[in-house]
PDB file of C-alpha atoms in Angstrom:
ATOM      1  CA  MET A   1       0.000   0.000   0.000  1.00  0.00           C
ATOM      2  CA  SER A   2       1.344   3.454  -0.915  1.00  0.00           C
ATOM      3  CA  TRP A   3       1.753   6.035   1.837  1.00  0.00           C
ATOM      4  CA  VAL A   4      -0.928   8.245   0.227  1.00  0.00           C
ATOM      5  CA  ALA A   5      -3.459   5.383   0.222  1.00  0.00           C
ATOM      6  CA  ALA A   6      -2.540   4.548   3.827  1.00  0.00           C
ATOM      7  CA  ALA A   7      -3.148   8.180   4.819  1.00  0.00           C
ATOM      8  CA  PHE A   8      -6.628   8.170   3.224  1.00  0.00           C
ATOM      9  CA  VAL A   9      -7.665   4.910   4.933  1.00  0.00           C
ATOM     10  CA  SER A  10      -6.273   6.268   8.211  1.00  0.00           C
ATOM     11  CA  ALA A  11      -8.483   9.346   7.791  1.00  0.00           C
ATOM     12  CA  PHE A  12     -11.550   7.110   7.370  1.00  0.00           C
ATOM     13  CA  PHE A  13     -10.869   5.215  10.599  1.00  0.00           C
ATOM     14  CA  ALA A  14     -10.112   8.472  12.441  1.00  0.00           C
ATOM     15  CA  GLY A  15     -13.496   9.844  11.368  1.00  0.00           C
ATOM     16  CA  VAL A  16     -15.310   6.725  12.565  1.00  0.00           C
ATOM     17  CA  THR A  17     -13.421   6.931  15.869  1.00  0.00           C
ATOM     18  CA  SER A  18     -14.967  10.302  16.790  1.00  0.00           C
ATOM     19  CA  VAL A  19     -18.550   9.108  16.417  1.00  0.00           C
ATOM     20  CA  LEU A  20     -17.993   5.754  18.152  1.00  0.00           C
ATOM     21  CA  ALA A  21     -16.274   7.558  21.028  1.00  0.00           C
ATOM     22  CA  LYS A  22     -19.136  10.057  21.336  1.00  0.00           C
ATOM     23  CA  CYS A  23     -21.544   7.115  21.693  1.00  0.00           C
ATOM     24  CA  GLY A  24     -19.350   5.669  24.427  1.00  0.00           C
ATOM     25  CA  ILE A  25     -19.173   8.734  26.682  1.00  0.00           C
ATOM     26  CA  LYS A  26     -22.832   9.638  27.115  1.00  0.00           C
ATOM     27  CA  GLN A  27     -22.686   8.413  30.718  1.00  0.00           C
ATOM     28  CA  THR A  28     -19.059   7.310  31.071  1.00  0.00           C
ATOM     29  CA  ASP A  29     -16.509   9.809  32.389  1.00  0.00           C
ATOM     30  CA  SER A  30     -14.182  10.993  29.600  1.00  0.00           C
ATOM     31  CA  ASP A  31     -10.982  10.192  31.537  1.00  0.00           C
ATOM     32  CA  VAL A  32     -12.194   6.652  32.215  1.00  0.00           C
ATOM     33  CA  ALA A  33     -13.254   6.286  28.580  1.00  0.00           C
ATOM     34  CA  THR A  34      -9.795   7.357  27.395  1.00  0.00           C
ATOM     35  CA  ALA A  35      -8.116   4.781  29.650  1.00  0.00           C
ATOM     36  CA  ILE A  36     -10.423   1.962  28.523  1.00  0.00           C
ATOM     37  CA  ARG A  37      -9.980   2.765  24.844  1.00  0.00           C
ATOM     38  CA  THR A  38      -6.213   2.830  25.274  1.00  0.00           C
ATOM     39  CA  CYS A  39      -6.297  -0.762  26.593  1.00  0.00           C
ATOM     40  CA  VAL A  40      -7.994  -1.841  23.371  1.00  0.00           C
ATOM     41  CA  VAL A  41      -5.537   0.121  21.231  1.00  0.00           C
ATOM     42  CA  LEU A  42      -2.625  -1.434  23.155  1.00  0.00           C
ATOM     43  CA  VAL A  43      -3.751  -5.005  22.395  1.00  0.00           C
ATOM     44  CA  PHE A  44      -4.390  -4.087  18.754  1.00  0.00           C
ATOM     45  CA  ALA A  45      -1.013  -2.359  18.357  1.00  0.00           C
ATOM     46  CA  TRP A  46       1.104  -5.125  19.904  1.00  0.00           C
ATOM     47  CA  THR A  47      -0.776  -7.766  17.905  1.00  0.00           C
ATOM     48  CA  MET A  48       0.091  -5.947  14.681  1.00  0.00           C
ATOM     49  CA  ALA A  49       3.707  -5.515  15.844  1.00  0.00           C
ATOM     50  CA  GLY A  50       3.846  -9.272  16.459  1.00  0.00           C
ATOM     51  CA  ILE A  51       2.374 -10.081  13.049  1.00  0.00           C
ATOM     52  CA  SER A  52       4.884  -7.787  11.353  1.00  0.00           C
ATOM     53  CA  GLY A  53       7.727  -9.536  13.199  1.00  0.00           C
ATOM     54  CA  SER A  54       9.157  -6.269  14.493  1.00  0.00           C
ATOM     55  CA  ILE A  55       9.020  -7.020  18.240  1.00  0.00           C
ATOM     56  CA  GLY A  56      12.412  -8.725  18.048  1.00  0.00           C
ATOM     57  CA  THR A  57      14.017  -5.445  16.958  1.00  0.00           C
ATOM     58  CA  ILE A  58      13.017  -3.565  20.115  1.00  0.00           C
ATOM     59  CA  GLY A  59      16.468  -4.032  21.625  1.00  0.00           C
ATOM     60  CA  SER A  60      18.123  -2.211  18.734  1.00  0.00           C
ATOM     61  CA  ILE A  61      16.118   1.013  19.093  1.00  0.00           C
ATOM     62  CA  GLU A  62      18.403   4.009  19.631  1.00  0.00           C
ATOM     63  CA  PRO A  63      18.061   6.067  22.874  1.00  0.00           C
ATOM     64  CA  ARG A  64      17.142   9.140  20.806  1.00  0.00           C
ATOM     65  CA  SER A  65      14.236   7.252  19.207  1.00  0.00           C
ATOM     66  CA  TRP A  66      13.087   6.043  22.630  1.00  0.00           C
ATOM     67  CA  LEU A  67      13.062   9.618  23.906  1.00  0.00           C
ATOM     68  CA  PHE A  68      10.974  10.960  21.059  1.00  0.00           C
ATOM     69  CA  LEU A  69       8.602   7.984  21.071  1.00  0.00           C
ATOM     70  CA  VAL A  70       7.941   8.551  24.777  1.00  0.00           C
ATOM     71  CA  LEU A  71       7.442  12.298  24.230  1.00  0.00           C
ATOM     72  CA  SER A  72       5.109  11.532  21.330  1.00  0.00           C
ATOM     73  CA  GLY A  73       3.139   9.169  23.549  1.00  0.00           C
ATOM     74  CA  LEU A  74       2.808  11.827  26.265  1.00  0.00           C
ATOM     75  CA  ALA A  75       1.603  14.360  23.688  1.00  0.00           C
ATOM     76  CA  THR A  76      -0.894  11.805  22.378  1.00  0.00           C
ATOM     77  CA  GLY A  77      -2.236  11.140  25.862  1.00  0.00           C
ATOM     78  CA  ALA A  78      -2.678  14.852  26.533  1.00  0.00           C
ATOM     79  CA  SER A  79      -4.398  15.289  23.164  1.00  0.00           C
ATOM     80  CA  TRP A  80      -6.802  12.413  23.827  1.00  0.00           C
ATOM     81  CA  ILE A  81      -7.738  13.675  27.271  1.00  0.00           C
ATOM     82  CA  CYS A  82      -8.513  17.149  25.919  1.00  0.00           C
ATOM     83  CA  TYR A  83     -10.318  15.710  22.883  1.00  0.00           C
ATOM     84  CA  PHE A  84     -12.684  13.506  24.858  1.00  0.00           C
ATOM     85  CA  LYS A  85     -13.392  16.282  27.314  1.00  0.00           C
ATOM     86  CA  ALA A  86     -14.398  18.427  24.342  1.00  0.00           C
ATOM     87  CA  LEU A  87     -16.518  15.648  22.800  1.00  0.00           C
ATOM     88  CA  GLY A  88     -18.327  15.151  26.099  1.00  0.00           C
ATOM     89  CA  ILE A  89     -19.382  18.814  26.104  1.00  0.00           C
ATOM     90  CA  GLY A  90     -19.666  19.916  22.462  1.00  0.00           C
ATOM     91  CA  ASP A  91     -21.026  18.538  19.188  1.00  0.00           C
ATOM     92  CA  VAL A  92     -18.914  16.279  16.978  1.00  0.00           C
ATOM     93  CA  ASN A  93     -19.332  18.714  14.071  1.00  0.00           C
ATOM     94  CA  LYS A  94     -17.780  21.482  16.197  1.00  0.00           C
ATOM     95  CA  VAL A  95     -15.049  19.626  18.060  1.00  0.00           C
ATOM     96  CA  VAL A  96     -13.549  17.739  15.112  1.00  0.00           C
ATOM     97  CA  PRO A  97     -12.797  20.816  12.919  1.00  0.00           C
ATOM     98  CA  VAL A  98     -11.042  22.597  15.799  1.00  0.00           C
ATOM     99  CA  ASP A  99      -9.037  19.494  16.660  1.00  0.00           C
ATOM    100  CA  LYS A 100      -7.967  19.172  13.023  1.00  0.00           C
ATOM    101  CA  MET A 101      -6.320  22.593  13.170  1.00  0.00           C
ATOM    102  CA  SER A 102      -3.398  20.524  14.436  1.00  0.00           C
ATOM    103  CA  THR A 103      -2.742  19.451  10.850  1.00  0.00           C
ATOM    104  CA  VAL A 104      -2.071  23.037   9.767  1.00  0.00           C
ATOM    105  CA  LEU A 105       0.455  23.551  12.551  1.00  0.00           C
ATOM    106  CA  ALA A 106       2.079  20.155  11.934  1.00  0.00           C
ATOM    107  CA  ALA A 107       2.353  20.792   8.194  1.00  0.00           C
ATOM    108  CA  LEU A 108       4.044  24.164   8.666  1.00  0.00           C
ATOM    109  CA  ILE A 109       6.481  22.753  11.230  1.00  0.00           C
ATOM    110  CA  ALA A 110       7.282  19.813   8.914  1.00  0.00           C
ATOM    111  CA  ILE A 111       8.101  22.203   6.066  1.00  0.00           C
ATOM    112  CA  VAL A 112      10.567  24.053   8.318  1.00  0.00           C
ATOM    113  CA  LEU A 113      12.102  21.126  10.240  1.00  0.00           C
ATOM    114  CA  PHE A 114      12.106  18.370   7.608  1.00  0.00           C
ATOM    115  CA  GLY A 115      12.588  20.487   4.486  1.00  0.00           C
ATOM    116  CA  GLU A 116       9.396  19.203   2.824  1.00  0.00           C
ATOM    117  CA  THR A 117       9.417  22.050   0.288  1.00  0.00           C
ATOM    118  CA  SER A 118       8.445  20.209  -2.901  1.00  0.00           C
ATOM    119  CA  ASN A 119       5.546  22.099  -4.528  1.00  0.00           C
ATOM    120  CA  LEU A 120       5.784  24.560  -1.643  1.00  0.00           C
ATOM    121  CA  ALA A 121       3.349  27.051  -3.199  1.00  0.00           C
ATOM    122  CA  VAL A 122       0.664  24.353  -3.502  1.00  0.00           C
ATOM    123  CA  LYS A 123       1.241  23.244   0.089  1.00  0.00           C
ATOM    124  CA  LEU A 124       0.962  26.782   1.447  1.00  0.00           C
ATOM    125  CA  VAL A 125      -2.145  27.615  -0.607  1.00  0.00           C
ATOM    126  CA  GLY A 126      -3.752  24.261   0.236  1.00  0.00           C
ATOM    127  CA  THR A 127      -3.015  24.779   3.932  1.00  0.00           C
ATOM    128  CA  ALA A 128      -4.514  28.280   3.779  1.00  0.00           C
ATOM    129  CA  VAL A 129      -7.685  26.953   2.092  1.00  0.00           C
ATOM    130  CA  ILE A 130      -8.010  24.217   4.724  1.00  0.00           C
ATOM    131  CA  THR A 131      -7.541  26.775   7.512  1.00  0.00           C
ATOM    132  CA  LEU A 132     -10.269  28.977   6.034  1.00  0.00           C
ATOM    133  CA  GLY A 133     -12.591  25.999   5.779  1.00  0.00           C
ATOM    134  CA  THR A 134     -11.922  25.082   9.401  1.00  0.00           C
ATOM    135  CA  PHE A 135     -12.789  28.576  10.638  1.00  0.00           C
ATOM    136  CA  LEU A 136     -16.008  28.529   8.619  1.00  0.00           C
ATOM    137  CA  MET A 137     -16.995  25.282  10.347  1.00  0.00           C
ATOM    138  CA  ILE A 138     -16.453  26.748  13.813  1.00  0.00           C
ATOM    139  CA  GLU A 139     -19.742  28.493  14.530  1.00  0.00           C
ATOM    140  CA  LYS A 140     -20.492  30.281  17.769  1.00  0.00           C
ATOM    141  CA  LYS A 141     -23.863  29.947  19.402  1.00  0.00           C
ATOM    142  CA  GLN A 142     -25.603  33.018  20.692  1.00  0.00           C
ATOM    143  CA  SER A 143     -25.949  31.982  24.285  1.00  0.00           C
ATOM    144  CA  ALA A 144     -25.624  33.389  27.760  1.00  0.00           C
ATOM    145  CA  GLY A 145     -24.888  32.265  31.299  1.00  0.00           C
ATOM    146  CA  PRO A 146     -23.975  28.596  31.815  1.00  0.00           C
ATOM    147  CA  GLU A 147     -24.429  27.758  28.100  1.00  0.00           C
ATOM    148  CA  ARG A 148     -21.952  30.437  27.073  1.00  0.00           C
ATOM    149  CA  GLN A 149     -19.456  29.151  29.613  1.00  0.00           C
ATOM    150  CA  GLN A 150     -19.955  25.631  28.229  1.00  0.00           C
ATOM    151  CA  ASP A 151     -19.199  26.882  24.702  1.00  0.00           C
ATOM    152  CA  ARG A 152     -15.911  28.351  25.898  1.00  0.00           C
ATOM    153  CA  THR A 153     -15.041  25.143  27.775  1.00  0.00           C
ATOM    154  CA  TRP A 154     -15.375  22.743  24.826  1.00  0.00           C
ATOM    155  CA  LEU A 155     -13.458  25.150  22.598  1.00  0.00           C
ATOM    156  CA  ALA A 156     -10.580  25.400  25.095  1.00  0.00           C
ATOM    157  CA  TYR A 157     -10.325  21.602  25.329  1.00  0.00           C
ATOM    158  CA  ALA A 158     -10.540  21.226  21.539  1.00  0.00           C
ATOM    159  CA  LEU A 159      -7.740  23.765  21.023  1.00  0.00           C
ATOM    160  CA  GLY A 160      -5.621  21.933  23.586  1.00  0.00           C
ATOM    161  CA  ALA A 161      -6.213  18.678  21.717  1.00  0.00           C
ATOM    162  CA  ALA A 162      -5.103  20.348  18.475  1.00  0.00           C
ATOM    163  CA  VAL A 163      -1.839  21.670  19.914  1.00  0.00           C
ATOM    164  CA  PHE A 164      -0.868  18.345  21.470  1.00  0.00           C
ATOM    165  CA  ALA A 165      -1.875  16.425  18.315  1.00  0.00           C
ATOM    166  CA  ALA A 166       0.426  18.631  16.242  1.00  0.00           C
ATOM    167  CA  LEU A 167       3.295  17.873  18.618  1.00  0.00           C
ATOM    168  CA  THR A 168       2.471  14.161  18.345  1.00  0.00           C
ATOM    169  CA  SER A 169       2.980  14.080  14.565  1.00  0.00           C
ATOM    170  CA  ILE A 170       6.280  15.947  14.657  1.00  0.00           C
ATOM    171  CA  LEU A 171       7.733  14.015  17.596  1.00  0.00           C
ATOM    172  CA  ALA A 172       6.626  10.719  16.038  1.00  0.00           C
ATOM    173  CA  LYS A 173       8.335  11.571  12.741  1.00  0.00           C
ATOM    174  CA  VAL A 174      11.628  11.967  14.603  1.00  0.00           C
ATOM    175  CA  GLY A 175      11.033   8.991  16.887  1.00  0.00           C
ATOM    176  CA  ILE A 176      10.203   6.437  14.181  1.00  0.00           C
ATOM    177  CA  GLU A 177      13.340   6.977  12.123  1.00  0.00           C
ATOM    178  CA  GLY A 178      14.790   3.476  11.927  1.00  0.00           C
ATOM    179  CA  VAL A 179      11.890   1.975  13.909  1.00  0.00           C
ATOM    180  CA  GLU A 180       9.225  -0.186  12.238  1.00  0.00           C
ATOM    181  CA  SER A 181       5.949   1.783  12.299  1.00  0.00           C
ATOM    182  CA  ASN A 182       3.851  -0.971  13.983  1.00  0.00           C
ATOM    183  CA  LEU A 183       6.401  -1.318  16.786  1.00  0.00           C
ATOM    184  CA  ALA A 184       6.625   2.464  17.188  1.00  0.00           C
ATOM    185  CA  THR A 185       2.830   2.646  17.531  1.00  0.00           C
ATOM    186  CA  ALA A 186       2.831  -0.121  20.150  1.00  0.00           C
ATOM    187  CA  ILE A 187       5.551   1.584  22.223  1.00  0.00           C
ATOM    188  CA  ARG A 188       3.771   4.943  22.105  1.00  0.00           C
ATOM    189  CA  THR A 189       0.528   3.299  23.175  1.00  0.00           C
ATOM    190  CA  CYS A 190       2.214   1.930  26.322  1.00  0.00           C
ATOM    191  CA  VAL A 191       3.105   5.500  27.305  1.00  0.00           C
ATOM    192  CA  VAL A 192      -0.452   6.680  26.660  1.00  0.00           C
ATOM    193  CA  LEU A 193      -1.866   3.785  28.714  1.00  0.00           C
ATOM    194  CA  VAL A 194       0.264   4.596  31.776  1.00  0.00           C
ATOM    195  CA  MET A 195      -0.599   8.291  31.497  1.00  0.00           C
ATOM    196  CA  ALA A 196      -4.335   7.667  31.049  1.00  0.00           C
ATOM    197  CA  TRP A 197      -4.716   5.314  34.012  1.00  0.00           C
ATOM    198  CA  ALA A 198      -2.494   7.503  36.200  1.00  0.00           C
ATOM    199  CA  ILE A 199      -4.902  10.393  35.618  1.00  0.00           C
ATOM    200  CA  VAL A 200      -7.909   8.174  36.397  1.00  0.00           C
ATOM    201  CA  ALA A 201      -6.270   7.038  39.648  1.00  0.00           C
ATOM    202  CA  ALA A 202      -5.153  10.560  40.612  1.00  0.00           C
ATOM    203  CA  LYS A 203      -8.708  11.841  40.200  1.00  0.00           C
ATOM    204  CA  GLY A 204     -10.165   8.965  42.243  1.00  0.00           C
ATOM    205  CA  LYS A 205     -12.170   7.545  39.349  1.00  0.00           C
ATOM    206  CA  MET A 206     -10.975   3.919  39.439  1.00  0.00           C
ATOM    207  CA  GLY A 207     -14.332   2.823  40.863  1.00  0.00           C
ATOM    208  CA  GLN A 208     -16.139   4.237  37.826  1.00  0.00           C
ATOM    209  CA  ALA A 209     -14.090   2.030  35.500  1.00  0.00           C
ATOM    210  CA  VAL A 210     -15.662  -1.075  37.043  1.00  0.00           C
ATOM    211  CA  HIS A 211     -19.224   0.127  36.514  1.00  0.00           C
ATOM    212  CA  VAL A 212     -19.119   1.287  32.890  1.00  0.00           C
ATOM    213  CA  ASP A 213     -22.365   0.675  31.007  1.00  0.00           C
ATOM    214  CA  ARG A 214     -22.002  -2.438  28.825  1.00  0.00           C
ATOM    215  CA  TYR A 215     -23.584  -0.710  25.827  1.00  0.00           C
ATOM    216  CA  GLU A 216     -21.104   2.144  26.039  1.00  0.00           C
ATOM    217  CA  LEU A 217     -18.249  -0.300  26.663  1.00  0.00           C
ATOM    218  CA  VAL A 218     -18.929  -1.881  23.251  1.00  0.00           C
ATOM    219  CA  PHE A 219     -18.682   1.508  21.543  1.00  0.00           C
ATOM    220  CA  LEU A 220     -15.500   2.363  23.460  1.00  0.00           C
ATOM    221  CA  ALA A 221     -13.936  -0.931  22.370  1.00  0.00           C
ATOM    222  CA  ALA A 222     -14.966  -0.325  18.741  1.00  0.00           C
ATOM    223  CA  SER A 223     -13.563   3.180  18.983  1.00  0.00           C
ATOM    224  CA  GLY A 224     -10.295   1.764  20.299  1.00  0.00           C
ATOM    225  CA  ILE A 225     -10.036  -0.669  17.385  1.00  0.00           C
ATOM    226  CA  ALA A 226     -10.730   2.131  14.894  1.00  0.00           C
ATOM    227  CA  THR A 227      -8.101   4.281  16.614  1.00  0.00           C
ATOM    228  CA  GLY A 228      -5.540   1.486  16.452  1.00  0.00           C
ATOM    229  CA  ALA A 229      -6.161   0.974  12.735  1.00  0.00           C
ATOM    230  CA  SER A 230      -5.925   4.725  12.100  1.00  0.00           C
ATOM    231  CA  TRP A 231      -2.677   5.016  14.068  1.00  0.00           C
ATOM    232  CA  LEU A 232      -0.976   2.104  12.327  1.00  0.00           C
ATOM    233  CA  LEU A 233      -1.821   3.431   8.876  1.00  0.00           C
ATOM    234  CA  CYS A 234      -1.056   7.038   9.767  1.00  0.00           C
ATOM    235  CA  TYR A 235       2.391   6.327  11.178  1.00  0.00           C
ATOM    236  CA  TYR A 236       3.208   4.035   8.278  1.00  0.00           C
ATOM    237  CA  ALA A 237       2.361   6.972   6.004  1.00  0.00           C
ATOM    238  CA  ILE A 238       4.404   9.398   8.129  1.00  0.00           C
ATOM    239  CA  ALA A 239       7.390   7.052   8.171  1.00  0.00           C
ATOM    240  CA  THR A 240       7.418   6.527   4.404  1.00  0.00           C
ATOM    241  CA  GLY A 241       5.907   9.769   3.099  1.00  0.00           C
ATOM    242  CA  GLN A 242       5.713  13.514   3.699  1.00  0.00           C
ATOM    243  CA  VAL A 243       4.336  14.678   7.044  1.00  0.00           C
ATOM    244  CA  SER A 244       3.055  17.937   5.536  1.00  0.00           C
ATOM    245  CA  VAL A 245       0.840  15.952   3.135  1.00  0.00           C
ATOM    246  CA  VAL A 246      -0.146  13.096   5.466  1.00  0.00           C
ATOM    247  CA  VAL A 247      -1.460  15.401   8.192  1.00  0.00           C
ATOM    248  CA  GLN A 248      -3.577  17.276   5.648  1.00  0.00           C
ATOM    249  CA  ILE A 249      -5.085  14.090   4.205  1.00  0.00           C
ATOM    250  CA  ASP A 250      -5.984  13.252   7.792  1.00  0.00           C
ATOM    251  CA  LYS A 251      -8.255  16.298   7.583  1.00  0.00           C
ATOM    252  CA  LEU A 252     -10.673  14.238   5.471  1.00  0.00           C
ATOM    253  CA  SER A 253     -11.681  12.382   8.621  1.00  0.00           C
ATOM    254  CA  ILE A 254     -13.922  15.422   9.151  1.00  0.00           C
ATOM    255  CA  VAL A 255     -16.063  14.329   6.206  1.00  0.00           C
ATOM    256  CA  VAL A 256     -16.507  10.865   7.701  1.00  0.00           C
ATOM    257  CA  SER A 257     -17.270  12.318  11.155  1.00  0.00           C
ATOM    258  CA  VAL A 258     -19.853  14.732   9.719  1.00  0.00           C
ATOM    259  CA  LEU A 259     -21.649  12.006   7.767  1.00  0.00           C
ATOM    260  CA  PHE A 260     -21.797   9.613  10.704  1.00  0.00           C
ATOM    261  CA  ALA A 261     -22.734  12.388  13.156  1.00  0.00           C
ATOM    262  CA  ARG A 262     -25.671  13.208  10.882  1.00  0.00           C
ATOM    263  CA  LEU A 263     -26.814   9.578  10.981  1.00  0.00           C
ATOM    264  CA  ALA A 264     -26.104   8.876  14.652  1.00  0.00           C
ATOM    265  CA  PHE A 265     -26.880  12.207  16.358  1.00  0.00           C
ATOM    266  CA  ASN A 266     -28.845  14.113  13.685  1.00  0.00           C
ATOM    267  CA  GLU A 267     -26.231  16.890  13.805  1.00  0.00           C
ATOM    268  CA  LYS A 268     -26.913  19.003  10.728  1.00  0.00           C
ATOM    269  CA  LEU A 269     -24.471  21.315   8.962  1.00  0.00           C
ATOM    270  CA  SER A 270     -25.398  24.939   8.354  1.00  0.00           C
ATOM    271  CA  ARG A 271     -24.721  26.484   4.946  1.00  0.00           C
ATOM    272  CA  ARG A 272     -21.591  28.160   6.314  1.00  0.00           C
ATOM    273  CA  SER A 273     -20.266  24.881   7.740  1.00  0.00           C
ATOM    274  CA  ALA A 274     -20.995  23.059   4.479  1.00  0.00           C
ATOM    275  CA  ILE A 275     -18.968  25.663   2.560  1.00  0.00           C
ATOM    276  CA  GLY A 276     -16.153  25.282   5.091  1.00  0.00           C
ATOM    277  CA  LEU A 277     -16.192  21.507   4.637  1.00  0.00           C
ATOM    278  CA  ALA A 278     -15.983  21.963   0.854  1.00  0.00           C
ATOM    279  CA  PHE A 279     -12.899  24.185   1.288  1.00  0.00           C
ATOM    280  CA  ILE A 280     -11.258  21.543   3.480  1.00  0.00           C
ATOM    281  CA  VAL A 281     -11.881  18.810   0.886  1.00  0.00           C
ATOM    282  CA  LEU A 282     -10.572  20.984  -1.984  1.00  0.00           C
ATOM    283  CA  GLY A 283      -7.446  21.982  -0.077  1.00  0.00           C
ATOM    284  CA  THR A 284      -6.727  18.394   0.899  1.00  0.00           C
ATOM    285  CA  ALA A 285      -7.261  17.162  -2.682  1.00  0.00           C
ATOM    286  CA  ALA A 286      -4.778  19.735  -3.975  1.00  0.00           C
ATOM    287  CA  LEU A 287      -2.143  18.602  -1.469  1.00  0.00           C
ATOM    288  CA  ALA A 288      -2.674  14.919  -2.257  1.00  0.00           C
ATOM    289  CA  ILE A 289      -2.537  15.414  -6.060  1.00  0.00           C
ATOM    290  CA  TRP A 290       0.408  17.842  -6.190  1.00  0.00           C
ATOM    291  CA  LYS A 291       2.404  16.391  -3.290  1.00  0.00           C
TER     292      LYS A 291
END
């Protein structure tokens, strides 16, 4: 599979992840949900690392790669925690576009740090179009009192998720140099797992993990599987392709999230949001074609 194809399939699974996760946190605390999903991702990731035969190479990983893989895992954990907090408060159609602003930041950093300057004009224009589309999709409600405070809260968490997600992509690119992508994903997931459960324990929520609704547990497990598939494909694409293009293709997960949110939660797009989504698709297509 080419790295471009892997990036597109990764975007599909990432889009499905958002909706499945939203279904799994209607009653379940977001921190607990993050920890449970990470357990599923961990099993999935190490299974794939075993199938690929890369586990035996773990002893040859350089200290520098270990450092950046751990840092990438910490950034991922922070991004997930913020993301699921935002999903628990706001609509999928609002949270996902803000979170995907991480791709703009990651693409610009990749151009500077990794010298990904081929077709630079196209990349900059495409990134600008995607940014415009994202802002069009972020609509503010006219509200007051507690509702207005809630609007600010989900936005703050979503922005935090975006910043940490951008750091994840860049740190992972450095950390997986010379490391098989499935093994790198599995190692990073271990870091996320420790971080997620440490937060659950620190907040005294361990008891809630035992009493998670079975219906929501199924959706959390499915979300974890979708996340694992998205990660494996995404980091394969990052390892073999251009970060500045991969992270923009990941933007297309918005389309999947919007379609499934419409079916699952009846979340409708306004005309402004629909135009913004069209800009995102056009910008991403330009980057993928003229990479």
